[in-house]
Coordinates of N, CA, C and O in Angstrom, one line a residue:
X8 N 0.0 29.8 4.0 CA -0.3 28.4 3.6 C -1.6 28.0 4.2 O -1.8 28.0 5.4
X9 N -2.5 27.5 3.3 CA -3.9 27.2 3.8 C -3.9 25.8 4.3 O -3.0 24.9 4.2
X10 N -5.0 25.5 5.1 CA -5.2 24.2 5.7 C -5.2 23.1 4.6 O -4.8 22.0 4.9
X11 N -5.8 23.3 3.5 CA -5.9 22.3 2.4 C -4.6 22.0 1.9 O -4.3 20.8 1.7
X12 N -3.7 22.9 1.7 CA -2.3 22.6 1.2 C -1.6 21.8 2.3 O -0.9 20.9 1.9
X13 N -1.7 22.2 3.6 CA -1.0 21.4 4.6 C -1.5 20.0 4.6 O -0.7 19.0 4.7
X14 N -2.8 19.8 4.5 CA -3.4 18.5 4.5 C -2.9 17.7 3.3 O -2.5 16.5 3.4
X15 N -2.9 18.3 2.1 CA -2.4 17.6 0.9 C -0.9 17.3 1.0 O -0.6 16.2 0.5
X16 N -0.1 18.1 1.6 CA 1.3 17.8 1.8 C 1.4 16.6 2.8 O 2.2 15.7 2.5
X17 N 0.7 16.6 3.8 CA 0.7 15.5 4.8 C 0.3 14.2 4.2 O 1.0 13.2 4.4
X18 N -0.7 14.2 3.4 CA -1.2 13.0 2.7 C -0.1 12.6 1.7 O 0.2 11.4 1.6
X19 N 0.5 13.5 1.0 CA 1.5 13.1 0.0 C 2.7 12.5 0.7 O 3.2 11.4 0.3
X20 N 3.1 13.0 1.8 CA 4.3 12.4 2.6 C 3.9 11.0 3.1 O 4.7 10.1 2.9
X21 N 2.7 10.8 3.5 CA 2.2 9.5 4.0 C 2.2 8.5 2.8 O 2.7 7.4 2.9
X22 N 1.7 9.0 1.7 CA 1.6 8.1 0.5 C 3.0 7.7 0.1 O 3.3 6.5 -0.3
X23 N 3.9 8.7 0.0 CA 5.3 8.4 -0.4 C 6.0 7.4 0.6 O 6.6 6.4 0.1
X24 N 5.9 7.6 1.9 CA 6.5 6.7 2.8 C 5.9 5.3 2.8 O 6.7 4.3 2.7
X25 N 4.6 5.2 2.8 CA 4.0 3.9 2.8 C 4.2 3.2 1.5 O 4.5 2.0 1.4
X26 N 4.0 4.0 0.4 CA 4.2 3.4 -0.9 C 5.6 2.9 -1.2 O 5.8 1.8 -1.8
X27 N 6.6 3.6 -0.8 CA 8.0 3.2 -1.0 C 8.3 1.9 -0.2 O 8.9 1.0 -0.7
X28 N 7.8 1.8 1.0 CA 8.0 0.6 1.8 C 7.4 -0.6 1.1 O 8.0 -1.7 1.0
X29 N 6.1 -0.5 0.7 CA 5.5 -1.6 0.0 C 6.2 -1.9 -1.3 O 6.5 -3.1 -1.6
X30 N 6.6 -0.9 -2.1 CA 7.3 -1.2 -3.4 C 8.6 -1.9 -3.1 O 8.9 -2.9 -3.8
X31 N 9.4 -1.5 -2.2 CA 10.7 -2.1 -1.9 C 10.5 -3.6 -1.4 O 11.2 -4.5 -1.8
X32 N 9.5 -3.8 -0.6 CA 9.2 -5.2 -0.1 C 8.7 -6.1 -1.2 O 9.1 -7.2 -1.3
X33 N 7.9 -5.5 -2.1 CA 7.5 -6.3 -3.3 C 8.7 -6.6 -4.2 O 8.8 -7.8 -4.7
X34 N 9.5 -5.6 -4.4 CA 10.7 -5.9 -5.3 C 11.7 -6.9 -4.6 O 12.3 -7.7 -5.3
X35 N 11.7 -6.9 -3.3 CA 12.6 -7.9 -2.6 C 12.0 -9.3 -2.9 O 12.8 -10.2 -3.2
X36 N 10.7 -9.4 -2.8 CA 10.1 -10.7 -3.1 C 10.4 -11.2 -4.5 O 10.6 -12.4 -4.7
X37 N 10.4 -10.2 -5.4 CA 10.6 -10.6 -6.8 C 12.0 -10.8 -7.2 O 12.4 -11.8 -7.9
X38 N 12.9 -9.9 -6.7 CA 14.3 -10.0 -7.2 C 15.3 -10.6 -6.3 O 16.3 -11.2 -6.8
X39 N 15.0 -10.6 -5.0 CA 16.0 -11.3 -4.1 C 15.6 -12.7 -3.9 O 16.4 -13.6 -4.0
X40 N 14.3 -12.9 -3.5 CA 13.9 -14.3 -3.2 C 13.4 -15.0 -4.4 O 13.4 -16.2 -4.5
X41 N 12.8 -14.2 -5.4 CA 12.2 -14.8 -6.5 C 10.8 -15.4 -6.1 O 10.5 -15.6 -5.0
X42 N 10.0 -15.6 -7.1 CA 8.7 -16.1 -6.9 C 8.7 -17.5 -6.2 O 7.9 -17.8 -5.3
X43 N 9.6 -18.4 -6.7 CA 9.7 -19.7 -6.0 C 10.2 -19.6 -4.6 O 9.6 -20.3 -3.7
X44 N 11.1 -18.8 -4.3 CA 11.6 -18.6 -2.9 C 10.6 -18.0 -2.0 O 10.4 -18.4 -0.9
X45 N 9.8 -17.0 -2.6 CA 8.8 -16.4 -1.8 C 7.7 -17.4 -1.5 O 7.1 -17.5 -0.4
X46 N 7.3 -18.2 -2.5 CA 6.3 -19.2 -2.4 C 6.7 -20.3 -1.3 O 5.9 -20.7 -0.5
X47 N 8.0 -20.7 -1.4 CA 8.5 -21.6 -0.4 C 8.5 -21.0 1.0 O 8.1 -21.7 2.0
X48 N 8.8 -19.8 1.2 CA 8.7 -19.1 2.5 C 7.3 -19.0 2.9 O 7.0 -19.3 4.1
X49 N 6.4 -18.7 2.1 CA 5.0 -18.6 2.4 C 4.5 -20.0 2.8 O 3.7 -20.1 3.8
X50 N 4.9 -21.1 2.1 CA 4.5 -22.4 2.5 C 5.0 -22.8 3.9 O 4.2 -23.3 4.7
X51 N 6.2 -22.4 4.2 CA 6.8 -22.7 5.5 C 6.1 -21.9 6.6 O 6.1 -22.3 7.8
X52 N 5.4 -20.8 6.3 CA 4.7 -20.0 7.3 C 3.2 -20.4 7.4 O 2.5 -19.9 8.1
X53 N 2.9 -21.4 6.5 CA 1.5 -21.9 6.6 C 0.5 -21.1 5.9 O -0.7 -21.2 6.1
X54 N 0.9 -20.2 5.0 CA 0.0 -19.4 4.2 C -0.7 -20.2 3.1 O 0.0 -21.0 2.4
X55 N -2.0 -20.2 3.1 CA -2.7 -21.0 2.1 C -2.3 -20.7 0.6 O -2.0 -19.5 0.3
X56 N -2.4 -21.7 -0.2 CA -2.1 -21.5 -1.7 C -0.8 -20.7 -1.8 O -0.8 -19.6 -2.4
X57 N 0.3 -21.2 -1.3 CA 1.5 -20.3 -1.2 C 2.0 -19.8 -2.5 O 2.5 -18.6 -2.6
X58 N 1.9 -20.5 -3.6 CA 2.4 -20.0 -4.9 C 1.5 -18.8 -5.4 O 2.0 -17.8 -5.8
X59 N 0.2 -19.0 -5.3 CA -0.7 -17.9 -5.7 C -0.6 -16.7 -4.7 O -0.5 -15.6 -5.1
X60 N -0.5 -17.0 -3.4 CA -0.4 -16.0 -2.4 C 0.9 -15.2 -2.6 O 0.9 -13.9 -2.5
X61 N 2.0 -15.9 -2.9 CA 3.3 -15.2 -3.2 C 3.2 -14.3 -4.4 O 3.7 -13.1 -4.4
X62 N 2.5 -14.8 -5.4 CA 2.4 -13.9 -6.6 C 1.6 -12.7 -6.4 O 1.9 -11.6 -6.7
X63 N 0.4 -12.9 -5.7 CA -0.5 -11.8 -5.4 C 0.2 -10.8 -4.5 O 0.2 -9.6 -4.7
X64 N 0.8 -11.3 -3.4 CA 1.5 -10.4 -2.5 C 2.6 -9.6 -3.1 O 2.7 -8.4 -2.9
X65 N 3.4 -10.2 -3.9 CA 4.5 -9.6 -4.6 C 4.0 -8.4 -5.5 O 4.4 -7.3 -5.4
X66 N 3.0 -8.7 -6.4 CA 2.6 -7.7 -7.3 C 1.6 -6.7 -6.7 O 1.6 -5.6 -7.2
X67 N 0.9 -7.1 -5.7 CA 0.1 -6.0 -5.0 C 1.1 -5.0 -4.3 O 0.8 -3.8 -4.4
X68 N 2.1 -5.5 -3.7 CA 3.1 -4.6 -3.1 C 3.8 -3.7 -4.1 O 4.0 -2.5 -3.9
X69 N 4.2 -4.3 -5.2 CA 4.9 -3.5 -6.3 C 3.9 -2.5 -6.9 O 4.2 -1.3 -6.9
X70 N 2.8 -3.0 -7.4 CA 1.9 -2.1 -8.1 C 1.2 -1.2 -7.2 O 0.9 0.0 -7.5
X71 N 0.8 -1.7 -6.0 CA 0.2 -0.9 -5.0 C 1.1 0.2 -4.5 O 0.7 1.4 -4.2
X72 N 2.4 -0.1 -4.3 CA 3.4 0.9 -3.8 C 3.5 2.0 -4.9 O 3.5 3.2 -4.5
X73 N 3.6 1.6 -6.1 CA 3.7 2.6 -7.2 C 2.4 3.5 -7.2 O 2.5 4.7 -7.4
X74 N 1.3 2.8 -7.1 CA 0.0 3.6 -7.1 C -0.1 4.6 -6.0 O -0.5 5.7 -6.1
X75 N 0.4 4.2 -4.8 CA 0.4 5.1 -3.6 C 1.3 6.3 -3.9 O 0.9 7.4 -3.6
X76 N 2.5 6.0 -4.4 CA 3.4 7.1 -4.7 C 2.9 8.0 -5.7 O 2.9 9.3 -5.5
X77 N 2.2 7.5 -6.7 CA 1.6 8.4 -7.7 C 0.3 9.0 -7.3 O -0.1 10.0 -7.9
X78 N -0.3 8.4 -6.3 CA -1.6 8.9 -5.9 C -2.7 8.4 -6.8 O -3.6 9.2 -7.1
X79 N -2.6 7.2 -7.3 CA -3.5 6.7 -8.3 C -4.4 5.6 -7.7 O -3.8 4.6 -7.1
X80 N -5.7 5.7 -7.8 CA -6.6 4.7 -7.2 C -6.4 4.4 -5.7 O -6.5 3.3 -5.3
X81 N -6.1 5.5 -5.0 CA -5.6 5.3 -3.6 C -6.7 4.7 -2.7 O -6.4 3.8 -1.9
X82 N -8.0 5.0 -2.8 CA -9.0 4.3 -1.9 C -9.0 2.8 -2.1 O -8.9 2.1 -1.2
X83 N -9.0 2.4 -3.4 CA -9.1 0.9 -3.6 C -7.7 0.3 -3.3 O -7.7 -0.8 -2.6
X84 N -6.6 0.8 -3.6 CA -5.3 0.3 -3.3 C -5.1 0.2 -1.8 O -4.6 -0.8 -1.3
X85 N -5.5 1.3 -1.1 CA -5.4 1.3 0.3 C -6.1 0.2 1.0 O -5.6 -0.5 1.9
X86 N -7.3 -0.1 0.5 CA -8.1 -1.2 1.1 C -7.4 -2.6 0.8 O -7.3 -3.4 1.7
X87 N -7.0 -2.8 -0.4 CA -6.3 -4.0 -0.8 C -5.0 -4.2 0.0 O -4.8 -5.3 0.5
X88 N -4.2 -3.2 0.2 CA -3.0 -3.3 1.0 C -3.3 -3.6 2.5 O -2.7 -4.3 3.2
X89 N -4.4 -2.9 3.0 CA -4.8 -3.2 4.4 C -5.2 -4.6 4.5 O -4.8 -5.3 5.5
X90 N -6.0 -5.2 3.6 CA -6.4 -6.6 3.6 C -5.2 -7.5 3.6 O -5.1 -8.5 4.3
X91 N -4.2 -7.2 2.8 CA -3.0 -8.0 2.7 C -2.3 -8.0 4.1 O -1.8 -9.0 4.5
X92 N -2.2 -6.8 4.7 CA -1.5 -6.7 6.0 C -2.3 -7.4 7.1 O -1.8 -8.0 8.0
X93 N -3.6 -7.4 6.9 CA -4.5 -8.2 7.9 C -4.2 -9.7 7.8 O -4.1 -10.4 8.8
X94 N -4.0 -10.2 6.5 CA -3.6 -11.5 6.3 C -2.2 -11.8 6.9 O -2.0 -12.9 7.5
X95 N -1.3 -10.9 6.7 CA 0.1 -11.1 7.2 C 0.0 -11.2 8.8 O 0.7 -12.0 9.4
X96 N -0.8 -10.3 9.4 CA -1.0 -10.4 10.8 C -1.6 -11.7 11.2 O -1.1 -12.4 12.2
X97 N -2.7 -12.1 10.6 CA -3.4 -13.4 11.0 C -2.6 -14.6 10.8 O -2.6 -15.5 11.6
X98 N -1.8 -14.7 9.7 CA -1.1 -16.0 9.3 C 0.3 -16.0 9.8 O 0.9 -17.1 10.0
X99 N 0.9 -14.9 10.0 CA 2.4 -14.9 10.3 C 2.8 -14.1 11.6 O 3.4 -14.7 12.5
X100 N 2.4 -12.9 11.7 CA 3.0 -12.0 12.7 C 2.2 -11.9 14.0 O 2.8 -11.5 15.1
X101 N 0.9 -12.1 14.0 CA 0.0 -11.8 15.1 C 0.4 -12.5 16.4 O 0.3 -12.0 17.5
X102 N 0.9 -13.7 16.3 CA 1.3 -14.5 17.5 C 2.6 -14.2 18.1 O 3.1 -14.8 19.1
X103 N 3.4 -13.4 17.4 CA 4.8 -13.1 17.8 C 5.0 -11.9 18.6 O 6.2 -11.5 18.8
X104 N 4.0 -11.3 19.1 CA 4.1 -10.0 19.9 C 4.3 -8.8 19.0 O 4.2 -8.9 17.7
X105 N 4.5 -7.7 19.6 CA 4.5 -6.4 18.8 C 5.8 -6.2 18.0 O 5.8 -5.8 16.9
X106 N 7.0 -6.5 18.6 CA 8.3 -6.1 18.1 C 8.7 -6.9 16.8 O 8.7 -8.1 16.8
X107 N 9.0 -6.1 15.8 CA 9.4 -6.7 14.5 C 10.6 -7.5 14.7 O 10.8 -8.5 13.9
X108 N 11.5 -7.2 15.6 CA 12.7 -8.0 15.8 C 12.4 -9.4 16.3 O 13.3 -10.3 16.1
X109 N 11.3 -9.6 16.8 CA 10.8 -10.9 17.3 C 9.9 -11.6 16.3 O 9.2 -12.5 16.6
X110 N 9.8 -11.0 15.1 CA 8.8 -11.5 14.1 C 7.4 -11.0 14.3 O 6.5 -11.5 13.8
X111 N 7.4 -9.9 15.1 CA 6.1 -9.3 15.5 C 5.4 -8.5 14.5 O 5.9 -8.4 13.3
X112 N 4.3 -7.9 14.8 CA 3.4 -7.3 13.9 C 3.5 -5.7 13.8 O 2.7 -5.1 13.2
X113 N 4.5 -5.1 14.4 CA 4.5 -3.6 14.4 C 4.6 -3.0 13.0 O 3.8 -2.1 12.7
X114 N 5.4 -3.6 12.1 CA 5.4 -3.1 10.7 C 4.1 -3.3 10.0 O 3.6 -2.5 9.3
X115 N 3.6 -4.5 10.2 CA 2.4 -4.9 9.5 C 1.2 -4.0 10.0 O 0.4 -3.6 9.2
X116 N 1.2 -3.7 11.3 CA 0.2 -2.8 11.9 C 0.3 -1.4 11.3 O -0.7 -0.9 10.9
X117 N 1.5 -0.9 11.3 CA 1.7 0.5 10.8 C 1.3 0.6 9.3 O 0.6 1.5 8.9
X118 N 1.8 -0.4 8.5 CA 1.5 -0.3 7.1 C 0.0 -0.6 6.8 O -0.6 0.1 6.0
X119 N -0.6 -1.5 7.6 CA -2.0 -1.8 7.4 C -2.9 -0.6 7.8 O -3.8 -0.2 7.0
X120 N -2.7 0.0 8.9 CA -3.6 1.1 9.3 C -3.3 2.3 8.5 O -4.2 3.1 8.2
X121 N -2.0 2.5 8.1 CA -1.7 3.6 7.2 C -2.4 3.5 5.9 O -2.9 4.5 5.4
X122 N -2.4 2.3 5.4 CA -3.1 2.1 4.1 C -4.6 2.3 4.2 O -5.2 2.9 3.3
X123 N -5.1 1.8 5.3 CA -6.6 2.0 5.6 C -6.9 3.5 5.7 O -7.9 4.0 5.2
X124 N -6.1 4.2 6.4 CA -6.3 5.7 6.6 C -6.2 6.4 5.2 O -7.1 7.2 4.9
X125 N -5.3 6.0 4.4 CA -5.2 6.6 3.0 C -6.5 6.2 2.2 O -7.0 7.0 1.5
X126 N -7.0 5.0 2.4 CA -8.2 4.6 1.7 C -9.4 5.5 2.1 O -10.2 5.9 1.3
X127 N -9.4 5.9 3.4 CA -10.5 6.7 4.0 C -10.4 8.1 3.6 O -11.4 8.8 3.2
X128 N -9.2 8.7 3.6 CA -9.1 10.1 3.3 C -8.8 10.4 1.8 O -9.0 11.5 1.3
X129 N -8.4 9.4 1.0 CA -8.1 9.6 -0.4 C -6.7 10.1 -0.6 O -5.9 10.2 0.3
X130 N -6.4 10.3 -1.9 CA -5.0 10.6 -2.3 C -4.6 12.1 -2.0 O -3.4 12.4 -2.1
X131 N -5.5 13.0 -1.8 CA -5.2 14.4 -1.6 C -5.1 15.1 -2.9 O -5.2 14.5 -4.0
X132 N -4.8 16.4 -2.8 CA -4.8 17.2 -3.9 C -3.5 17.1 -4.8 O -3.6 17.4 -6.0
X133 N -2.5 16.6 -4.3 CA -1.2 16.4 -5.0 C -1.1 15.0 -5.5 O -0.2 14.2 -5.0
X134 N -2.0 14.6 -6.4 CA -2.1 13.2 -6.8 C -2.6 13.0 -8.2 O -3.3 13.9 -8.7
X135 N -2.4 11.9 -8.7 CA -2.9 11.5 -10.0 C -4.5 11.4 -9.9 O -5.2 11.8 -10.9
X136 N -5.0 10.9 -8.8 CA -6.4 10.8 -8.6 C -7.1 12.2 -8.8 O -8.1 12.3 -9.5
X137 N -6.5 13.2 -8.2 CA -7.1 14.6 -8.3 C -7.0 15.1 -9.7 O -8.0 15.6 -10.2
X138 N -5.9 14.9 -10.3 CA -5.7 15.3 -11.7 C -6.7 14.6 -12.6 O -7.4 15.3 -13.4
X139 N -6.9 13.3 -12.5 CA -7.8 12.6 -13.3 C -9.3 13.0 -13.0 O -10.1 13.1 -14.0
X140 N -9.6 13.3 -11.8 CA -11.0 13.8 -11.5 C -11.3 15.1 -12.1 O -12.4 15.4 -12.6
X141 N -10.3 16.0 -12.2 CA -10.4 17.3 -12.9 C -10.6 17.1 -14.4 O -11.4 17.8 -15.0
X142 N -9.8 16.2 -15.0 CA -9.9 15.9 -16.4 C -11.3 15.4 -16.7 O -11.9 15.8 -17.7
X143 N -11.7 14.4 -15.9 CA -13.1 13.8 -16.2 C -14.2 14.9 -16.0 O -15.1 14.9 -16.8
X144 N -14.0 15.7 -15.0 CA -15.1 16.8 -14.8 C -15.1 17.7 -16.0 O -16.2 18.1 -16.4
X145 N -14.0 18.1 -16.5 CA -13.9 19.1 -17.6 C -14.5 18.4 -18.9 O -15.1 19.0 -19.7
X146 N -14.1 17.1 -19.0 CA -14.6 16.3 -20.2 C -16.1 16.2 -20.2 O -16.8 16.1 -21.2
X147 N -16.7 16.2 -19.0 CA -18.2 16.1 -18.9 C -18.9 17.4 -18.9 O -20.1 17.5 -18.8
X148 N -18.1 18.5 -19.1 CA -18.7 19.8 -19.1 C -19.0 20.4 -17.8 O -19.7 21.4 -17.7
X149 N -18.5 19.8 -16.7 CA -18.7 20.3 -15.4 C -17.5 21.2 -15.0 O -16.4 20.9 -15.2
X150 N -17.9 22.4 -14.4 CA -16.8 23.3 -14.0 C -16.6 23.0 -12.5 O -17.6 23.0 -11.7
X151 N -15.4 22.8 -12.1 CA -15.0 22.6 -10.7 C -14.1 23.7 -10.2 O -13.4 24.3 -10.9
X152 N -14.2 23.9 -8.9 CA -13.4 24.9 -8.3 C -12.0 24.2 -8.0 O -11.9 23.1 -7.7
X153 N -10.9 24.9 -8.2 CA -9.6 24.4 -8.0 C -9.2 24.4 -6.6 O -9.7 25.1 -5.8

């Protein structure tokens, strides 16, 4: 097993874990709390423009989670999810200490830096991004090494 395959498997596992957590949290906002309930919660936490913020957070988590799982647009999605977690840290969790049980930032930290790391390293070889780059390269007449 080559180093590239090990790297690609590691990135895939990270994308799946982080993507699933974001997806489930976004679906919770949509189906359990609803957009109105999420907006009310955001308002109570002092998040600016709570209705808009709730909509953006919900759909970024759902669509971003799906994109990470599929390995699609990972650098851009990773940055967006990092920025969302930075906002969650700044507006909600940062002053509560580390532990999530106390409303702290440990989950926000892990999801944020994990997303940023994925943005930096990309989707890896086992991803829609890699497949699409090969299709584009072949369509442009460029031969690439597999």
